[in-house]
PDB file of C-alpha atoms in Angstrom:
ATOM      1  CA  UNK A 104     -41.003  92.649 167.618  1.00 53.00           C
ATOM      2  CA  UNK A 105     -44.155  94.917 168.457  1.00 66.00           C
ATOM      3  CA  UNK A 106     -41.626  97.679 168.039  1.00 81.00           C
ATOM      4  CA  UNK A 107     -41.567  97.745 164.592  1.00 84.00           C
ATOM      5  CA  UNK A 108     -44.976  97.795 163.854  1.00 88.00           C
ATOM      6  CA  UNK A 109     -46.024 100.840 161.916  1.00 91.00           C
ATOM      7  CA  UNK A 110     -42.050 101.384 160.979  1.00 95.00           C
ATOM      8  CA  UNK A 111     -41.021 100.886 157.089  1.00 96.00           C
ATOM      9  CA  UNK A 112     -39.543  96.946 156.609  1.00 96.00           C
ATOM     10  CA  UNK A 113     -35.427  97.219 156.198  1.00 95.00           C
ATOM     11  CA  UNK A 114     -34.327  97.157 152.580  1.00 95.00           C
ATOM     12  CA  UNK A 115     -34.227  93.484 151.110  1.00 95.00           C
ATOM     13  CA  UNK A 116     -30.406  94.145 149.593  1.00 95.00           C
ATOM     14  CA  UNK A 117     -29.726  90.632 150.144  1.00 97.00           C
ATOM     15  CA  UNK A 118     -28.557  87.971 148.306  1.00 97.00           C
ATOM     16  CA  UNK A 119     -31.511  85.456 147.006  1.00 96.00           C
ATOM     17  CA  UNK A 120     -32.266  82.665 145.183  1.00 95.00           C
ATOM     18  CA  UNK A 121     -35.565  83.733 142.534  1.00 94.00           C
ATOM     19  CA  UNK A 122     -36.362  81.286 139.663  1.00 90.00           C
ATOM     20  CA  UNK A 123     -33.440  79.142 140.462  1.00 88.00           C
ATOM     21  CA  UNK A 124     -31.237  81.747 139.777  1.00 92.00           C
ATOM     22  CA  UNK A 125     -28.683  84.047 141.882  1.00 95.00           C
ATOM     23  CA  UNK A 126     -29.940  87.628 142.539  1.00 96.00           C
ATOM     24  CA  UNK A 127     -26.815  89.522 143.855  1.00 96.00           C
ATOM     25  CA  UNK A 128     -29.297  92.026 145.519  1.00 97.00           C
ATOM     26  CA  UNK A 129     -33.158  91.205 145.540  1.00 97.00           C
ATOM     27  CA  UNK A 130     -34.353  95.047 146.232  1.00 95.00           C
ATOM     28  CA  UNK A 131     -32.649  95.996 142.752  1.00 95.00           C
ATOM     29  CA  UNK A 132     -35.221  93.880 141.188  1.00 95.00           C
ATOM     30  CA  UNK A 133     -38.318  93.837 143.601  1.00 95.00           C
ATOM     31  CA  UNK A 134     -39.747  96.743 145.153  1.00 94.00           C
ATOM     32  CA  UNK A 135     -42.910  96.584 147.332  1.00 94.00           C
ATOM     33  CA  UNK A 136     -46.484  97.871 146.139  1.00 95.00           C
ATOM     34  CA  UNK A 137     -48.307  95.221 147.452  1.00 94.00           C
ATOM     35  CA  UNK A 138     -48.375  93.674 150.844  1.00 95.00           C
ATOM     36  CA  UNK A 139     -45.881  90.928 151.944  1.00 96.00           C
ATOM     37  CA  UNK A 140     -45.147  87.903 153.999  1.00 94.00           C
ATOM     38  CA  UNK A 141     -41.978  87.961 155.296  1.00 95.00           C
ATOM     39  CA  UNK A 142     -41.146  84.348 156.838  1.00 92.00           C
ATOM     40  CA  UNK A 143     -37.733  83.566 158.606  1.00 91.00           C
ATOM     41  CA  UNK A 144     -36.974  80.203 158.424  1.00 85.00           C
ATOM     42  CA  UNK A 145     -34.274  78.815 161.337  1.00 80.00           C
ATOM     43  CA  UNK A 146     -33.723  75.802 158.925  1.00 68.00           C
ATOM     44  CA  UNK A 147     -32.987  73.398 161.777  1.00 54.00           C
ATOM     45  CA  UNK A 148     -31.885  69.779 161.450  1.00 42.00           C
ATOM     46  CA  UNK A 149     -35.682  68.571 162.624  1.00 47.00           C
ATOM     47  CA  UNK A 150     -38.505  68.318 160.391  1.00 45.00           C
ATOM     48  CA  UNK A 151     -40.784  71.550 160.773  1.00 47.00           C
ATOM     49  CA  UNK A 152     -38.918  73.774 158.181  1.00 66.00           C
ATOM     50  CA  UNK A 153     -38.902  71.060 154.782  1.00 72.00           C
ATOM     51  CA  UNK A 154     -42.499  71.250 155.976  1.00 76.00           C
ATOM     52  CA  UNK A 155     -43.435  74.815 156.377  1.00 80.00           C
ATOM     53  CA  UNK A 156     -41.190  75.729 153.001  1.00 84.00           C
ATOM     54  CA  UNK A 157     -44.030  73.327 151.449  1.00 84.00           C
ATOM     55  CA  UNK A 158     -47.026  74.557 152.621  1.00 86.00           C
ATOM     56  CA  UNK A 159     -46.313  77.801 152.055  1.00 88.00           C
ATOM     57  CA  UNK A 160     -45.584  76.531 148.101  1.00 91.00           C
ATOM     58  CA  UNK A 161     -48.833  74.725 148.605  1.00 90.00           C
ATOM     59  CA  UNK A 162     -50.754  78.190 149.671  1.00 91.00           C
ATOM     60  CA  UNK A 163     -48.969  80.534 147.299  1.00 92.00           C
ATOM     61  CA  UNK A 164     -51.425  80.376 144.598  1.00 93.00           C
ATOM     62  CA  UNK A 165     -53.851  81.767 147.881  1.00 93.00           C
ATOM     63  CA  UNK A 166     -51.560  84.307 148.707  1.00 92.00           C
ATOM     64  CA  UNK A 167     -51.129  86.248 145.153  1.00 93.00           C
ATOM     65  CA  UNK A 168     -55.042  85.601 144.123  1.00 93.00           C
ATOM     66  CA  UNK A 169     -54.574  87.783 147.441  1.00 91.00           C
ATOM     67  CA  UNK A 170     -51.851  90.134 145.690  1.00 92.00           C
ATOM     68  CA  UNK A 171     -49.715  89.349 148.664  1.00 94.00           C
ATOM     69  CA  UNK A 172     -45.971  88.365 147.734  1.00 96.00           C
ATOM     70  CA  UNK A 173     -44.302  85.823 149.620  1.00 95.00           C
ATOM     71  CA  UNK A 174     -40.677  85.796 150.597  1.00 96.00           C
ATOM     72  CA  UNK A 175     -38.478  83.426 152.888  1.00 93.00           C
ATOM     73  CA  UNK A 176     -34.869  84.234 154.437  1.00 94.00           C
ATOM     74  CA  UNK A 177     -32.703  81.783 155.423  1.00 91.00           C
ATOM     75  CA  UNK A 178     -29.257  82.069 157.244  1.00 89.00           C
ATOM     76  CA  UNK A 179     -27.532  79.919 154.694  1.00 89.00           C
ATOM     77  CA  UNK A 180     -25.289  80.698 152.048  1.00 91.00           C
ATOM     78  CA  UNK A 181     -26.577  81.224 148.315  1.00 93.00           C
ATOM     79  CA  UNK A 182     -24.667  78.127 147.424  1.00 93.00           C
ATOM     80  CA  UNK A 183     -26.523  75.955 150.370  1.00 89.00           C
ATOM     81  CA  UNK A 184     -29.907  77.548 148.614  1.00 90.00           C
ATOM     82  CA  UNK A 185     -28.589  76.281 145.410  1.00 91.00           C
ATOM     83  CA  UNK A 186     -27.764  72.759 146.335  1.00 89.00           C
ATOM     84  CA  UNK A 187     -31.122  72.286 147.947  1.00 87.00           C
ATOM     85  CA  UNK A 188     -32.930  73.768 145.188  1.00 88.00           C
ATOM     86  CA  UNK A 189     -32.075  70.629 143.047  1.00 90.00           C
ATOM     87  CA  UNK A 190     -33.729  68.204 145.051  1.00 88.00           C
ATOM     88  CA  UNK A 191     -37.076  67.897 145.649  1.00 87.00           C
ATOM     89  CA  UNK A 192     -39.304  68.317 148.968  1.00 82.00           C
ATOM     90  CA  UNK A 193     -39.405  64.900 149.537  1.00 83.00           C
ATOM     91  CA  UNK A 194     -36.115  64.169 149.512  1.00 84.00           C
ATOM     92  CA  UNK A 195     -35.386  67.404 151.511  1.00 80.00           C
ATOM     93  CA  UNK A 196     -35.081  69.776 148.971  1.00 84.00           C
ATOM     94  CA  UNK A 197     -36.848  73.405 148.207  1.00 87.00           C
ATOM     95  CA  UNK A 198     -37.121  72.360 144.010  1.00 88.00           C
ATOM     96  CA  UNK A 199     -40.345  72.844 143.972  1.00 90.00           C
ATOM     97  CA  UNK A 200     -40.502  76.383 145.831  1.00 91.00           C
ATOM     98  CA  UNK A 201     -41.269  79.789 143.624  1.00 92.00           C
ATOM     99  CA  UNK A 202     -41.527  82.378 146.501  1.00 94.00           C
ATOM    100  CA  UNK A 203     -38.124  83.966 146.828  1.00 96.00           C
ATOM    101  CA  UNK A 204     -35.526  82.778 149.050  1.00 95.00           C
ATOM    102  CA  UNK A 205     -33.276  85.110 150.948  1.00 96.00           C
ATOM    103  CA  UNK A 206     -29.973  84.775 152.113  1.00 95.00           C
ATOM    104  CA  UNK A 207     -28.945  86.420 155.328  1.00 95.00           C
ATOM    105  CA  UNK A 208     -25.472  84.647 155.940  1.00 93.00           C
ATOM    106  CA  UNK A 209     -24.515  87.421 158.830  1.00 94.00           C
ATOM    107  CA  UNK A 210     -28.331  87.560 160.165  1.00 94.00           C
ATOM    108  CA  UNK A 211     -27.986  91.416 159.445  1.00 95.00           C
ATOM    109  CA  UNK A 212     -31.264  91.971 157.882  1.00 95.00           C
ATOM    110  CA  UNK A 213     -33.236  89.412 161.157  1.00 94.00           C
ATOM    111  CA  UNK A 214     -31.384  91.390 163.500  1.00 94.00           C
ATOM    112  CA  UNK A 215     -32.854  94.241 162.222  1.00 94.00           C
ATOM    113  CA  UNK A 216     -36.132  92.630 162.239  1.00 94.00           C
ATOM    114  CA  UNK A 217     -35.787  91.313 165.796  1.00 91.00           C
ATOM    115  CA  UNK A 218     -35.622  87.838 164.455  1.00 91.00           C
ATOM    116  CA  UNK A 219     -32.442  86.753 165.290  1.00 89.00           C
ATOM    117  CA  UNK A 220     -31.405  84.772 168.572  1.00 85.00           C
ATOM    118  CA  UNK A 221     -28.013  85.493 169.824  1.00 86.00           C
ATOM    119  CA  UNK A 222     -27.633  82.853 172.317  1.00 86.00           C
ATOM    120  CA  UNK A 223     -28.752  80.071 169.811  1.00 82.00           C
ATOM    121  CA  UNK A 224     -27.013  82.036 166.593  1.00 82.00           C
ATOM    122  CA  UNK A 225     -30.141  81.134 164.797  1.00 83.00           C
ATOM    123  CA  UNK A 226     -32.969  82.846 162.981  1.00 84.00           C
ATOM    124  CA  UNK A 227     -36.567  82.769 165.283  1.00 81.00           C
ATOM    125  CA  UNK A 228     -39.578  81.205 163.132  1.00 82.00           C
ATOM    126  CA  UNK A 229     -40.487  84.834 162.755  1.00 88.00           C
ATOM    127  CA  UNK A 230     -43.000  86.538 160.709  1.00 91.00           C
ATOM    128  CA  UNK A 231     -43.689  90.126 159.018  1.00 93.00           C
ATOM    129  CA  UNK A 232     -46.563  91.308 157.299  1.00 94.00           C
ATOM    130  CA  UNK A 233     -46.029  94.314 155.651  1.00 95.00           C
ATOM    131  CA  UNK A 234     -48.804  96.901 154.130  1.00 94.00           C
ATOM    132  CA  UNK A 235     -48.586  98.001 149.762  1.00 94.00           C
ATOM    133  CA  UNK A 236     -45.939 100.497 151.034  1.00 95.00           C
ATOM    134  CA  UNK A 237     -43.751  97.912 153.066  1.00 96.00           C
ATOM    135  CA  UNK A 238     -44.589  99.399 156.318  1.00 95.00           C
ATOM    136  CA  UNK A 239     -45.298  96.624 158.963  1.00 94.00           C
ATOM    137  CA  UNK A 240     -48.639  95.809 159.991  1.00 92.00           C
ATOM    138  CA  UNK A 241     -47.828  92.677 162.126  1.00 89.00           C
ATOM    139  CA  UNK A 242     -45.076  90.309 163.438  1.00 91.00           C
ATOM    140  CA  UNK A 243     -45.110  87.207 165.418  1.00 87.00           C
ATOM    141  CA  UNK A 244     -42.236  85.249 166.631  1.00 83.00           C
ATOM    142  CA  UNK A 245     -41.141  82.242 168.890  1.00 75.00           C
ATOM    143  CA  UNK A 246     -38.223  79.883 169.634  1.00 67.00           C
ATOM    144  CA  UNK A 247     -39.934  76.847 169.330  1.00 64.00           C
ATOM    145  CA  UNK A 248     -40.989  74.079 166.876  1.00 60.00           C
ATOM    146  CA  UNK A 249     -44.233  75.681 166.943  1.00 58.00           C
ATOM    147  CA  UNK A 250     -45.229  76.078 162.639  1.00 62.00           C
ATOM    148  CA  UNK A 251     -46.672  79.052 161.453  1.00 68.00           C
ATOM    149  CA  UNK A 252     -49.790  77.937 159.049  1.00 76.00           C
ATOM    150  CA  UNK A 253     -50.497  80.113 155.981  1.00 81.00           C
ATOM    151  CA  UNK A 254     -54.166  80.390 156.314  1.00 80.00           C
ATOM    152  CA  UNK A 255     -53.499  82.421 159.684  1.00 83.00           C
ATOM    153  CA  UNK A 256     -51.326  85.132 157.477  1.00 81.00           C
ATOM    154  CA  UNK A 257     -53.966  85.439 155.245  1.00 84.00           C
ATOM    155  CA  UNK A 258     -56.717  85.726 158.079  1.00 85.00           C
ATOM    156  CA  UNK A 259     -54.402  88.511 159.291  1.00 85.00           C
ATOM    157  CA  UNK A 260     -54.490  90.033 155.816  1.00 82.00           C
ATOM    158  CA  UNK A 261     -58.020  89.807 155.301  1.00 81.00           C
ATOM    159  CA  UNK A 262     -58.332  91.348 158.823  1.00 85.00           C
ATOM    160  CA  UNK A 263     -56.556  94.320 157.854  1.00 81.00           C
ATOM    161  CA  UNK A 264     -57.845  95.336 154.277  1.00 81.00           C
ATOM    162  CA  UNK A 265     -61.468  94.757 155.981  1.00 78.00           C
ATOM    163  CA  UNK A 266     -60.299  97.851 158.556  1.00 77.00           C
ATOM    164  CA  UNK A 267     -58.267  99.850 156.629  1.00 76.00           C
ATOM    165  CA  UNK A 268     -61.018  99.962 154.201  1.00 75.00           C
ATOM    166  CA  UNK A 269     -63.129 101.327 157.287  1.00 78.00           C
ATOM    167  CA  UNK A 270     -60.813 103.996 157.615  1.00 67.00           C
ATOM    168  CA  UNK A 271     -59.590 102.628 160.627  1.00 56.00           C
ATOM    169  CA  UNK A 272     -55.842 102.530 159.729  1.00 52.00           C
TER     170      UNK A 272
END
């Protein structure tokens, strides 16, 4: 994923979920001027996803005090996103989520991001940090159960805007 690093984030013409409702293509009603958190989610059968979708609700207030949007993608269908979005986190559910939830049903848009496994057909527990302008400024990935924790983003964040404000970027 290092590769893409200083490169412009593919267009987000996906399908999504936003405020419970169907957005036929999220980059005709978002556009990026402010940095972003990009957050593949595999959504395996065990346990870590339910509980990274809800700590990332839990830290999203952190995020935009931040003015850093937050968006997931998902290889499920709209429907799927729809169904789960009526029950709630405990019962295994995303109700309670307000980020954005995209839906990459052919893995186009992770392939482009290098977040797609072929031999497993499933989305890595990938990451992308993107700059006001939507060009990327970090990505981590990995194949395990291993969960990405929302204060690290927003280290990474803070990180940046402290050298970019030295000039540095």
């Amino acid at each position: 994923m290092s590769h893409l690093i200083e490169k412009p984030l593919p267009q987000l013409n996906l399908k999504a979920i936003y405020k419970n409702e169907l957005v036929e293509d999220f980059s005709s009603i978002y556009k990026i001027n402010r940095p972003l958190a990009v957050i593949f989610f595999p959504w395996c059968a065990g346990f870590v996803c339910p509980i990274e979708f809800s700590k990332f609700q839990n830290s999203l207030s952190s995020f935009l005090e931040n003015e850093i949007d937050v968006i997931a993608v998902i290889r499920k269908s709209p429907v799927f996103i729809q169904t789960l979005k009526k029950k709630s986190m405990r019962d295994g559910g995303l109700l309670e989520v307000d980020y954005p939830i995209l839906c990459d049903e052919d893995a186009s848009f992770s392939k482009q991001c290098d977040a797609y496994c072929e031999e497993s057909e499933m989305l890595r527990r990938s990451v992308i940090l993107t700059d006001e302008n939507g060009t990327i400024i970090h990505t981590s990935t990995n194949d395990t159960h291993i969960e990405r924790r929302p204060q690290d983003l927003l280290s990474v964040f803070h990180s940046y805007a402290k050298f970019k404000a030295c000039n540095h970027f």
